[in-house]
mmCIF file of N, CA and C in Angstrom:
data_model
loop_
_atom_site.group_PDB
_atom_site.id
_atom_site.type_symbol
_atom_site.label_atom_id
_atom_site.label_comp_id
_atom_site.label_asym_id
_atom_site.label_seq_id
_atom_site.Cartn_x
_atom_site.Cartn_y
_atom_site.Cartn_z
ATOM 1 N N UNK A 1 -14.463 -20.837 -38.860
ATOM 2 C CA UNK A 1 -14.113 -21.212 -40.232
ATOM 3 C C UNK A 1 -12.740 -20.711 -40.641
ATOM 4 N N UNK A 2 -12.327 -19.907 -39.911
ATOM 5 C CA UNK A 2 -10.587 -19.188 -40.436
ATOM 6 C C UNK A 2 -9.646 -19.982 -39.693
ATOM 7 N N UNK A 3 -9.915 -20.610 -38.759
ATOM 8 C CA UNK A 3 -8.951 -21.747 -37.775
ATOM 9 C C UNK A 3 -8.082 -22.291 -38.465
ATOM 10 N N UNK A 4 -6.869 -21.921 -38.350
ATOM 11 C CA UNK A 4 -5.468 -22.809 -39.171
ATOM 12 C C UNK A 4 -5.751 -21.822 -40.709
ATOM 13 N N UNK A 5 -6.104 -21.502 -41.312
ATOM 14 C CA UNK A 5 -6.423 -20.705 -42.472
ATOM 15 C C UNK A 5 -5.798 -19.537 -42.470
ATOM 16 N N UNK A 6 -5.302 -19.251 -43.688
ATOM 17 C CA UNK A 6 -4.905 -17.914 -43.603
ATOM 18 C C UNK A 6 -5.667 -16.764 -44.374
ATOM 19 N N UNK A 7 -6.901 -17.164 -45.515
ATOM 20 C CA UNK A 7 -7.308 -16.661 -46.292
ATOM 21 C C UNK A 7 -9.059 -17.266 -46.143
ATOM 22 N N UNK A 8 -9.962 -16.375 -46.566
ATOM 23 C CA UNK A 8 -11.140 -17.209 -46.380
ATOM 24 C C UNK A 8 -11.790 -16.317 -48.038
ATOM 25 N N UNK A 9 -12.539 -17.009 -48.228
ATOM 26 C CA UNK A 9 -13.578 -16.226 -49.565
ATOM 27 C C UNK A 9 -14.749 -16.378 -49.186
ATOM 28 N N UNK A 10 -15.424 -15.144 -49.716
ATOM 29 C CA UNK A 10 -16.918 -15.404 -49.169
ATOM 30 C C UNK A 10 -17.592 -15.276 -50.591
ATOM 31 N N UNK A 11 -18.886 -15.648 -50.922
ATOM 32 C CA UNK A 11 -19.406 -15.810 -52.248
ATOM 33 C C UNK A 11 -20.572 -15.082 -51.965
ATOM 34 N N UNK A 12 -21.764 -14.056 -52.220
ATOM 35 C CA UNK A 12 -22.969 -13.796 -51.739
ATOM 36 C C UNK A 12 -23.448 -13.174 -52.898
ATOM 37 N N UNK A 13 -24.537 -12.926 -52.960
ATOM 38 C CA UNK A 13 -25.463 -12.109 -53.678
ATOM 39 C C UNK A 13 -25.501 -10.589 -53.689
ATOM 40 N N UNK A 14 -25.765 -9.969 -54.818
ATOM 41 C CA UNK A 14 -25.856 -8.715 -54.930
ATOM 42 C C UNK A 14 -27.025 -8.120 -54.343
ATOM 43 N N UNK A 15 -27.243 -7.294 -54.086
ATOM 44 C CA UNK A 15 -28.716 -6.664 -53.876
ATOM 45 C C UNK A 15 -29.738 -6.707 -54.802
ATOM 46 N N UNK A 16 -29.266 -6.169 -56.205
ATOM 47 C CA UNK A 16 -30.485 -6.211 -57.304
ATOM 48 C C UNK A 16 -31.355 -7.935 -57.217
ATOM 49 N N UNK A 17 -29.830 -8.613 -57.456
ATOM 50 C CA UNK A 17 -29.683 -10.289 -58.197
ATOM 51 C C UNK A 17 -31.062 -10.973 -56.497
ATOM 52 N N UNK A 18 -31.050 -10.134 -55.650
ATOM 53 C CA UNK A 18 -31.983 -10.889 -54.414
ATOM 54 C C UNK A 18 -33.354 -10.490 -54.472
ATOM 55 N N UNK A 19 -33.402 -9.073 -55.031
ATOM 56 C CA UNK A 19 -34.668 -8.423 -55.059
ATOM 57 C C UNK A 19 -35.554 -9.199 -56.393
ATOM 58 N N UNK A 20 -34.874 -9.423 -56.956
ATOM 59 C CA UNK A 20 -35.308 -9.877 -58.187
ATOM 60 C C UNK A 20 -35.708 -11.013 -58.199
ATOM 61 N N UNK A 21 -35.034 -12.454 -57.621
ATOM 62 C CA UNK A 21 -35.342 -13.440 -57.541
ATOM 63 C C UNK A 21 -36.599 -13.785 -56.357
ATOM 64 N N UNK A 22 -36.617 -12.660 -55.433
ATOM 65 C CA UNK A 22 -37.766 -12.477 -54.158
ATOM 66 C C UNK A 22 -38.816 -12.430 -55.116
ATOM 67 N N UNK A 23 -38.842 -11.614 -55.973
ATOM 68 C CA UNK A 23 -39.809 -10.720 -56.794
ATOM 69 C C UNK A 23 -40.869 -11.935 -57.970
ATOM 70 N N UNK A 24 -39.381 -12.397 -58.386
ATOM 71 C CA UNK A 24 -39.595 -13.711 -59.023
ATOM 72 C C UNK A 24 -40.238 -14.805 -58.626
ATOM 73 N N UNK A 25 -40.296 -15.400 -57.029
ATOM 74 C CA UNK A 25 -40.829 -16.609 -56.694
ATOM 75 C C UNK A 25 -41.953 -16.105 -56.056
ATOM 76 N N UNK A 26 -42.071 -14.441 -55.649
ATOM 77 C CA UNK A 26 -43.189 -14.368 -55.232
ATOM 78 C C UNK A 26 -44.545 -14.300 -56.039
ATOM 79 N N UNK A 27 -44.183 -13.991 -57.340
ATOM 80 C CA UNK A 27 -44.875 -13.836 -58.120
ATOM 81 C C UNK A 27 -45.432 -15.248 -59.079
ATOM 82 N N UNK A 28 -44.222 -15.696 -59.160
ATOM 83 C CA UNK A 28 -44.672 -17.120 -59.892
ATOM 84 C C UNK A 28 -44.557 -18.222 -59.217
ATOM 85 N N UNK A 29 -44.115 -18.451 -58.303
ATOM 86 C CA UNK A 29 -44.014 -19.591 -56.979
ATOM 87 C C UNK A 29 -45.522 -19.731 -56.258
ATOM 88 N N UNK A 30 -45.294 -18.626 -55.820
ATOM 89 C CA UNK A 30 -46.094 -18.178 -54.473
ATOM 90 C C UNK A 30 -47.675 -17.770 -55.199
ATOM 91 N N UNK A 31 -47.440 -17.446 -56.456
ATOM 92 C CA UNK A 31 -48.673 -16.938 -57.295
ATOM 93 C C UNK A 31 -49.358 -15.634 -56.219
ATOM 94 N N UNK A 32 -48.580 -14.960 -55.990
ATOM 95 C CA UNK A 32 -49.304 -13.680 -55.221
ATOM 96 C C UNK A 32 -48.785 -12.520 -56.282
ATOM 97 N N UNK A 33 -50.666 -11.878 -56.313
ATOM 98 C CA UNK A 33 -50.575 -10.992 -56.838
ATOM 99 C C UNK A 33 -50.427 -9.193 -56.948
ATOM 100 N N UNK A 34 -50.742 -9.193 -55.454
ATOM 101 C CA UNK A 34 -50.192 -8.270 -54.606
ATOM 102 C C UNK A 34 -49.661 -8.496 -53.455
ATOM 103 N N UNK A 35 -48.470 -7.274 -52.933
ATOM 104 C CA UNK A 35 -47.762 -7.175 -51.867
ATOM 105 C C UNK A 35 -47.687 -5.906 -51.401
ATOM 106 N N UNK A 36 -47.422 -6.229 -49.679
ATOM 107 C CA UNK A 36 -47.120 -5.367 -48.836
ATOM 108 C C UNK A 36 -45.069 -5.474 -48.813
ATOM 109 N N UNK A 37 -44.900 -3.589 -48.739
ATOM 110 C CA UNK A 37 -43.626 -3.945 -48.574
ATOM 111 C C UNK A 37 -43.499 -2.656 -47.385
ATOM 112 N N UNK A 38 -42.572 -3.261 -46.837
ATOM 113 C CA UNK A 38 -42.283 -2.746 -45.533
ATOM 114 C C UNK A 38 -40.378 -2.774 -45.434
ATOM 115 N N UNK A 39 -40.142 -1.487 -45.149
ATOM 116 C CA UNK A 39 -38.519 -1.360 -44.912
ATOM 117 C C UNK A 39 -37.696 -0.430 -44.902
ATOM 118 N N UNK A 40 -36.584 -0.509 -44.074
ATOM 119 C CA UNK A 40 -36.078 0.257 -43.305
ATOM 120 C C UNK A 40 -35.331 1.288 -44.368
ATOM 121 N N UNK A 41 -35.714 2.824 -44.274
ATOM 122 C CA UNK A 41 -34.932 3.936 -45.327
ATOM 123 C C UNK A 41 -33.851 4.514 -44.893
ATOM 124 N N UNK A 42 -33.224 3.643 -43.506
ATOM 125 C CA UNK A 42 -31.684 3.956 -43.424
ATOM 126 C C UNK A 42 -31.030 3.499 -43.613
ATOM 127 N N UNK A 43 -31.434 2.177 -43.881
ATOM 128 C CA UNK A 43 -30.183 0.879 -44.645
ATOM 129 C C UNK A 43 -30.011 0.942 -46.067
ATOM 130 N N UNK A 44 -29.326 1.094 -46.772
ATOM 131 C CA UNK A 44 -28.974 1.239 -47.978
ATOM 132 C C UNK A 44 -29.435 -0.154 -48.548
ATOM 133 N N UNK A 45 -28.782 -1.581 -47.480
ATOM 134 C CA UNK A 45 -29.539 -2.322 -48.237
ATOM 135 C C UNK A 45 -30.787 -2.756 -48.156
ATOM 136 N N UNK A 46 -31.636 -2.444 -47.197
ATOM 137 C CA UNK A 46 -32.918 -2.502 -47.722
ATOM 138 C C UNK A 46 -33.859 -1.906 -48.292
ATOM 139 N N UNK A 47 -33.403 -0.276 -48.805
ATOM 140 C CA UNK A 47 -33.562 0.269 -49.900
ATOM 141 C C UNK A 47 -33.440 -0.459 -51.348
ATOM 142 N N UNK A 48 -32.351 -0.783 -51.597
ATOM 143 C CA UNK A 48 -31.855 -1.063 -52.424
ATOM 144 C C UNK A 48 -32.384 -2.711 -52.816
ATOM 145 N N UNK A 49 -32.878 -3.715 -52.130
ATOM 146 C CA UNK A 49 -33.624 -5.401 -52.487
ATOM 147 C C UNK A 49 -34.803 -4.780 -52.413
ATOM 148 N N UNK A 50 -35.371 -3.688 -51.749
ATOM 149 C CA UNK A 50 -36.879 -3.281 -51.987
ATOM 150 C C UNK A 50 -37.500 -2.834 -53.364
ATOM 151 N N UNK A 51 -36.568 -1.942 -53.690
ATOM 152 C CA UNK A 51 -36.171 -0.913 -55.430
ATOM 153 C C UNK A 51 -36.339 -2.217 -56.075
ATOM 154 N N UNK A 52 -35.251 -2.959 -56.348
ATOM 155 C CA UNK A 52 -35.207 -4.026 -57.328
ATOM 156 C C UNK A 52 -36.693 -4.933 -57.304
ATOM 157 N N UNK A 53 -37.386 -5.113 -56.327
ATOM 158 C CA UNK A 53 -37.964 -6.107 -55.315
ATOM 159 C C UNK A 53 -39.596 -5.626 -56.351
ATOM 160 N N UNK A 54 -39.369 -4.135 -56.423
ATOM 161 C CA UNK A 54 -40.860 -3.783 -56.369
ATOM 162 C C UNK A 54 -40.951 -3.645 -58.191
ATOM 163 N N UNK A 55 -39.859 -3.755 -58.619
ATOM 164 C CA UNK A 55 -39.617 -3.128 -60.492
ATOM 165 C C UNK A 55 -39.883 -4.534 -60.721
ATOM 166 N N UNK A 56 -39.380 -5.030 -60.420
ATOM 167 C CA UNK A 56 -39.493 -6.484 -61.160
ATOM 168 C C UNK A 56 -40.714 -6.912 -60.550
ATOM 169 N N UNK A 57 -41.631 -7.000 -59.305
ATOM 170 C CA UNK A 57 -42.859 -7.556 -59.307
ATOM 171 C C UNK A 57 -43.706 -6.583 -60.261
ATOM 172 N N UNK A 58 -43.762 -5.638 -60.496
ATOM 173 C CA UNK A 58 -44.482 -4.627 -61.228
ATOM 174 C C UNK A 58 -44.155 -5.290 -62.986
ATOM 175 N N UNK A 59 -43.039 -5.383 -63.083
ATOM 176 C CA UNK A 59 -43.069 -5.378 -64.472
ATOM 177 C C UNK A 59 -43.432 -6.531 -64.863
ATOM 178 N N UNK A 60 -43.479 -8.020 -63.681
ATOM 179 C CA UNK A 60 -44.334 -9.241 -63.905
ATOM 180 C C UNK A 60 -45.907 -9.317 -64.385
ATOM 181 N N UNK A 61 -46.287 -8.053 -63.481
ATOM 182 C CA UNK A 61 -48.085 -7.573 -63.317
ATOM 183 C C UNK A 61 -48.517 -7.832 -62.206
ATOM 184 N N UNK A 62 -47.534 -7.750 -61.295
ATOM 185 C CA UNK A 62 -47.692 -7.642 -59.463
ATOM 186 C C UNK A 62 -48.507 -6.339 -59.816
ATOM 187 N N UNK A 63 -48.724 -6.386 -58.166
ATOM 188 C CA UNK A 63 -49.071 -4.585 -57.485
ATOM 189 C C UNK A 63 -49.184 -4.695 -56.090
ATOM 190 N N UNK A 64 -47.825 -3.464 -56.133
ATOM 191 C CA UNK A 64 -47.611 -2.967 -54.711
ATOM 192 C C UNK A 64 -48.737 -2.352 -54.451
ATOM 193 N N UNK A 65 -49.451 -2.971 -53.518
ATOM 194 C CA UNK A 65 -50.866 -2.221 -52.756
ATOM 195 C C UNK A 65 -50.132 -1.826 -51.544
ATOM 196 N N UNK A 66 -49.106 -1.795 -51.010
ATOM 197 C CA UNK A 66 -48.897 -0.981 -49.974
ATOM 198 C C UNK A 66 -47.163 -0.774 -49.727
ATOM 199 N N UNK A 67 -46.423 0.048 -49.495
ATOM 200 C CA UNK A 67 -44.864 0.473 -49.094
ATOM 201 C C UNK A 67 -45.059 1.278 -48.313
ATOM 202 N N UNK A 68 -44.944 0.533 -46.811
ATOM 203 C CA UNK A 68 -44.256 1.285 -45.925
ATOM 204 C C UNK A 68 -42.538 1.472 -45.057
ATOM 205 N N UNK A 69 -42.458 2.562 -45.201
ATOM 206 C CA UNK A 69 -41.152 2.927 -44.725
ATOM 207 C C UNK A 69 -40.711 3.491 -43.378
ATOM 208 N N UNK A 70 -39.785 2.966 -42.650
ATOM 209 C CA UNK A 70 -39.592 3.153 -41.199
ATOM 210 C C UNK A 70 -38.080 3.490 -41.180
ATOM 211 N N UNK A 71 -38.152 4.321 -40.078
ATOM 212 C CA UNK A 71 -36.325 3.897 -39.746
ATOM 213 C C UNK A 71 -36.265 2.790 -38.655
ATOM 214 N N UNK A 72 -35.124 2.247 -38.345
ATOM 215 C CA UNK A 72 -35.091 1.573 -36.937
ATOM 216 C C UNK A 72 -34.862 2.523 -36.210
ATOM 217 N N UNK A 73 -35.838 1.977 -34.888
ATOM 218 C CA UNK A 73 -35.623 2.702 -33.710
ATOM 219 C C UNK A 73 -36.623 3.844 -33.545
ATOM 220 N N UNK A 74 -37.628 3.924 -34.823
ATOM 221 C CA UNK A 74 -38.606 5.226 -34.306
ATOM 222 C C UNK A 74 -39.669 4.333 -33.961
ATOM 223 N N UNK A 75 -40.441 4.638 -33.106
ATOM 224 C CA UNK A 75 -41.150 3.784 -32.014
ATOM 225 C C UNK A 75 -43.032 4.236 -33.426
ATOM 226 N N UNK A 76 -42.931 5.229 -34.136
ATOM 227 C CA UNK A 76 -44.031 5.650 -34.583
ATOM 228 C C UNK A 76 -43.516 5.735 -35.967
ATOM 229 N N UNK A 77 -44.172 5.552 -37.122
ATOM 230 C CA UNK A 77 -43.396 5.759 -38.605
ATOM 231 C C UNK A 77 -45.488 6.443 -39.051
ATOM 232 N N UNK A 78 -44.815 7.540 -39.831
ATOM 233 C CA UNK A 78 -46.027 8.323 -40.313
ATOM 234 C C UNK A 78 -45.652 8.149 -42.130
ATOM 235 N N UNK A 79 -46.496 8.576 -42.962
ATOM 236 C CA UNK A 79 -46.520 8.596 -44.420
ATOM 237 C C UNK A 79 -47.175 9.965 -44.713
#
């Protein structure tokens, strides 16, 4: 996509603005009323779409019935 170009723009989503809209279709799309969340606590961003992910299904009248947290690469994740 930069071929002959000297400049490129990229457009993407914030972290909150993804967690939120996940949160959003899962809840009123998908009509699920609980979720499993699962994700990695060394990535900042999947900390961070999980946070947003779980406030906003909660404050719909979701419920997180389960968050589990892993790093990559540990072969065993305990709670």
């Amino acid at each position: 996509t930069t071929l002959f170009r000297s400049y490129v723009f990229r457009a993407c989503f914030i972290d909150p603005f993804q967690g939120k809209i996940a949160a959003e279709f899962a809840y009123e799309d998908l009509q699920a009323k609980q979720v499993a969340l699962l994700y990695d606590v060394g990535k900042d961003y999947c900390v961070g779409i999980s946070s947003t992910f779980k406030d906003t299904f909660q404050k719909l009248g979701g419920e997180v019935a389960y968050e589990g947290k892993y790093n990559t690469g540990e072969s065993r994740s305990e709670e």
